[in-house]
Amino acid sequence: MAAPFDANAVRITGAPRPITDGTEAIAGARKLGVSRSGALAYVLPPPRNRTLALVDRAGQSETVPLPAQGFHGARFSRDGKRIAAHVLSADRDLGDIWSLDVNGESFRRLTFDSGSVSPVWSVDGRRIAFANKPGGRPAGWAIRWTSADGSDSAETLLPFAPGQHPADFAPDGRALVLLRSDPKTRHDIWILPLRGGNRLVPYLRGPFEEHSADLSPDGRLTRIVGFFDRATE
């Protein structure tokens, strides 16, 4: 929407009117800008329904034989044979966790509360950790995990807290790497041991905002994407 505005009086002087059907939003911020001449530039939101594609190192792609739908956050299992993703329903902004084989078979729904995102496979491929906000709960996420074949109910690993999401499992399977927000240090990286009381251990806390983290197969290196020095790196 746009409306005429009196900068001296600091007030709107006319009725608002629509100027575009939609713009992309990331973390609540709309991706748009207005020039001094009045021209508007904006980024369109991605399509709600999309297909999954497998791309090899030579750049060749193969589409997974499933109908287009609200796929987000797709992650491979360690053996490369299965995929987990959260899938948006037609009328909700959050979705549920599904798993499937890379050939499109065995497409299985694992959560049923319309509030589960960010799936991460355990090292042995038997369980999937995810962030959970049942029914669009207004604040905070819990971190839970469930069996990858849907044979049991989900268990809570961490109760609700602001901005926490699983990122990766340690190579020995004994700890979960996760992101968690803090009002002073923004998003930080934490380690959750899966044995011995589930007490969080800080891994990287500081003035920068880390968005994602993945461990190397030997656990010696961590790939981190974050906002450093006014740029995402």
C-alpha positions as MATLAB code, in Angstrom:
seq = 'MAAPFDANAVRITGAPRPITDGTEAIAGARKLGVSRSGALAYVLPPPRNRTLALVDRAGQSETVPLPAQGFHGARFSRDGKRIAAHVLSADRDLGDIWSLDVNGESFRRLTFDSGSVSPVWSVDGRRIAFANKPGGRPAGWAIRWTSADGSDSAETLLPFAPGQHPADFAPDGRALVLLRSDPKTRHDIWILPLRGGNRLVPYLRGPFEEHSADLSPDGRLTRIVGFFDRATE';
ca = [
       0.000    0.000    0.000;
       1.053    3.634   -0.550;
      -0.437    6.938    0.619;
       0.462   10.636    0.199;
       2.509   11.934    3.125;
       3.285   15.430    4.427;
       6.868   15.292    5.738;
       6.602   18.680    7.457;
       3.408   17.835    9.317;
       4.467   14.186    9.685;
       1.068   12.854    8.710;
      -0.705   10.948    5.972;
      -2.782   13.269    3.803;
      -4.825   10.888    1.689;
      -6.291    7.448    1.333;
      -3.880    4.505    0.852;
      -4.022    2.476   -2.347;
      -2.478   -0.838   -3.388;
       0.618   -0.656   -5.579;
       1.692   -4.318   -5.789;
       0.224   -7.713   -5.038;
       3.083   -8.736   -2.767;
       6.758   -8.414   -1.850;
       9.197  -10.841   -0.299;
       9.742  -10.542    3.454;
      12.717  -11.928    5.396;
      12.573  -11.863    9.201;
       9.657   -9.421    8.990;
      11.472   -6.941    6.708;
       9.997   -6.269    3.264;
      12.477   -6.322    0.365;
      11.744   -2.994   -1.313;
      13.125    0.509   -1.782;
      11.953    3.882   -3.102;
      14.129    6.272   -5.117;
      14.135   10.074   -4.748;
      12.155   10.304   -7.997;
       9.430    8.071   -6.595;
      10.270    4.835   -8.409;
       9.656    1.678   -6.401;
      11.885   -1.410   -6.639;
      10.861   -4.624   -4.913;
      11.466   -8.370   -4.828;
       8.511  -10.606   -5.604;
       7.775  -13.415   -3.133;
       8.813  -16.888   -4.292;
       6.050  -19.159   -5.589;
       4.296  -21.059   -2.824;
       4.431  -24.354   -4.689;
       7.729  -25.655   -6.017;
       9.334  -28.918   -7.091;
      12.399  -30.604   -5.603;
      15.413  -31.044   -7.885;
      18.602  -33.065   -7.432;
      21.647  -31.265   -8.839;
      25.027  -32.993   -9.265;
      28.459  -31.352   -9.206;
      28.410  -30.951  -12.980;
      25.261  -28.839  -12.733;
      22.950  -31.498  -14.153;
      19.548  -31.542  -12.462;
      16.839  -34.140  -12.094;
      13.388  -33.338  -10.721;
      12.040  -35.532   -7.943;
       8.818  -37.063   -9.345;
       6.351  -35.414   -6.982;
       3.728  -32.721   -7.671;
       4.778  -29.141   -6.930;
       3.860  -28.085   -3.392;
       5.109  -25.892   -0.557;
       8.552  -27.464   -0.076;
      10.981  -25.609    2.203;
      14.198  -26.416    4.064;
      14.974  -29.684    2.251;
      17.820  -31.693    3.833;
      19.539  -34.919    2.753;
      20.046  -37.829    5.119;
      23.720  -38.734    5.641;
      23.511  -41.641    3.186;
      22.021  -39.381    0.493;
      19.053  -41.669   -0.077;
      16.310  -39.692    1.679;
      15.130  -36.098    1.977;
      13.310  -34.312    4.786;
      11.504  -31.016    4.248;
       8.787  -28.938    5.795;
       5.817  -28.574    3.494;
       3.413  -25.652    3.689;
      -0.284  -26.344    3.404;
      -2.389  -24.211    1.108;
      -3.877  -22.047    3.856;
      -1.056  -21.760    6.431;
       2.297  -19.955    6.687;
       3.872  -22.818    8.634;
       3.922  -26.450    7.689;
       4.722  -29.999    8.739;
       7.731  -32.263    8.364;
       7.669  -34.874    5.606;
      10.275  -37.443    4.515;
      10.724  -39.097    1.140;
      13.127  -41.193   -0.885;
      15.119  -39.339   -3.549;
      13.166  -41.241   -6.231;
       9.921  -39.703   -4.929;
       8.641  -42.859   -3.266;
       7.610  -43.304    0.360;
       6.422  -39.702    0.798;
       5.547  -39.738    4.506;
       4.146  -37.058    6.814;
       5.829  -37.027   10.241;
       4.169  -34.107   12.094;
       0.535  -33.013   12.184;
       0.399  -29.687   14.056;
       0.939  -27.199   11.187;
       3.874  -25.625   12.984;
       7.051  -27.623   12.278;
      10.068  -26.394   10.261;
      13.849  -26.798    9.783;
      14.299  -30.599    9.709;
      17.763  -32.039   10.443;
      18.690  -35.726   10.091;
      20.445  -37.627   12.859;
      23.731  -39.281   11.911;
      22.240  -42.781   11.748;
      19.213  -41.583    9.769;
      16.749  -42.903   12.312;
      15.504  -39.581   13.690;
      14.781  -36.034   12.507;
      15.093  -32.968   14.729;
      13.010  -29.881   13.949;
      11.749  -26.567   15.312;
       8.163  -26.616   16.482;
       5.517  -23.956   17.037;
       2.169  -25.820   17.176;
      -0.649  -24.086   15.344;
       1.405  -20.928   14.817;
       2.079  -20.201   18.510;
       2.833  -16.433   18.676;
       6.300  -16.552   20.292;
       9.115  -19.024   20.679;
      10.036  -22.387   19.201;
      10.550  -25.750   20.845;
      13.117  -28.183   19.458;
      11.773  -31.701   19.079;
      12.699  -34.899   17.268;
      10.820  -37.855   15.917;
      11.525  -41.156   14.195;
      12.205  -40.836   10.473;
       9.735  -43.623    9.659;
       6.881  -42.157   11.732;
       6.812  -45.129   14.089;
       6.668  -43.087   17.315;
       5.551  -39.726   18.697;
       7.799  -36.665   18.726;
       9.828  -35.922   21.867;
      10.779  -32.467   23.131;
      14.518  -31.795   23.407;
      14.235  -28.118   24.383;
      11.169  -26.167   25.547;
       9.944  -22.989   23.876;
      12.502  -20.179   23.533;
      12.884  -17.250   21.100;
      14.345  -17.969   17.694;
      15.845  -21.424   18.201;
      16.281  -23.905   15.347;
      18.325  -27.086   14.908;
      21.308  -26.812   12.558;
      23.232  -30.118   12.509;
      24.195  -33.197   14.511;
      27.728  -33.863   15.731;
      29.391  -36.666   13.693;
      29.254  -39.051   16.667;
      25.522  -38.379   17.071;
      25.892  -37.405   20.710;
      25.044  -33.679   20.379;
      22.848  -31.321   18.379;
      24.090  -27.985   17.037;
      21.431  -25.282   17.129;
      20.842  -21.566   16.648;
      19.236  -19.477   19.365;
      18.468  -15.759   19.521;
      19.534  -13.412   22.297;
      18.473   -9.747   22.698;
      22.104   -8.685   23.181;
      24.067  -10.948   20.829;
      21.330  -11.791   18.282;
      21.570  -15.342   16.878;
      24.260  -17.531   18.443;
      25.394  -21.128   18.014;
      24.886  -23.570   20.872;
      25.569  -27.264   21.489;
      22.930  -29.512   23.060;
      24.379  -32.789   24.432;
      21.841  -35.568   23.943;
      23.041  -37.431   27.008;
      23.575  -36.248   30.544;
      20.769  -33.790   31.196;
      20.410  -31.890   27.895;
      22.180  -28.809   29.235;
      22.987  -26.192   26.578;
      26.643  -25.306   26.000;
      27.602  -22.068   24.144;
      29.706  -22.649   21.022;
      29.847  -19.222   19.350;
      28.406  -16.122   21.025;
      29.318  -12.608   20.010;
      28.192   -9.369   18.370;
      27.585  -10.927   14.941;
      24.455  -12.731   13.787;
      24.953  -16.338   12.729;
      22.213  -17.706   10.441;
      23.274  -21.326    9.919;
      25.967  -23.810   10.905;
      27.082  -27.186    9.559;
      29.816  -29.478   10.845;
      32.348  -31.237    8.626;
      32.127  -35.057    8.619;
      35.072  -35.314   11.033;
      33.635  -32.629   13.323;
      36.772  -30.459   13.156;
      35.391  -27.631   11.012;
      32.167  -25.628   11.099;
      30.657  -23.822    8.119;
      28.899  -20.709    9.380;
      26.736  -18.271    7.424;
      26.115  -15.002    9.215;
      25.901  -11.239    9.073;
      29.467  -10.023    9.593;
      30.745   -6.496    9.178;
      27.545   -5.274    7.418;
      27.444   -8.174    4.941;
      26.252  -11.758    4.853;
      29.242  -14.074    4.490;
];
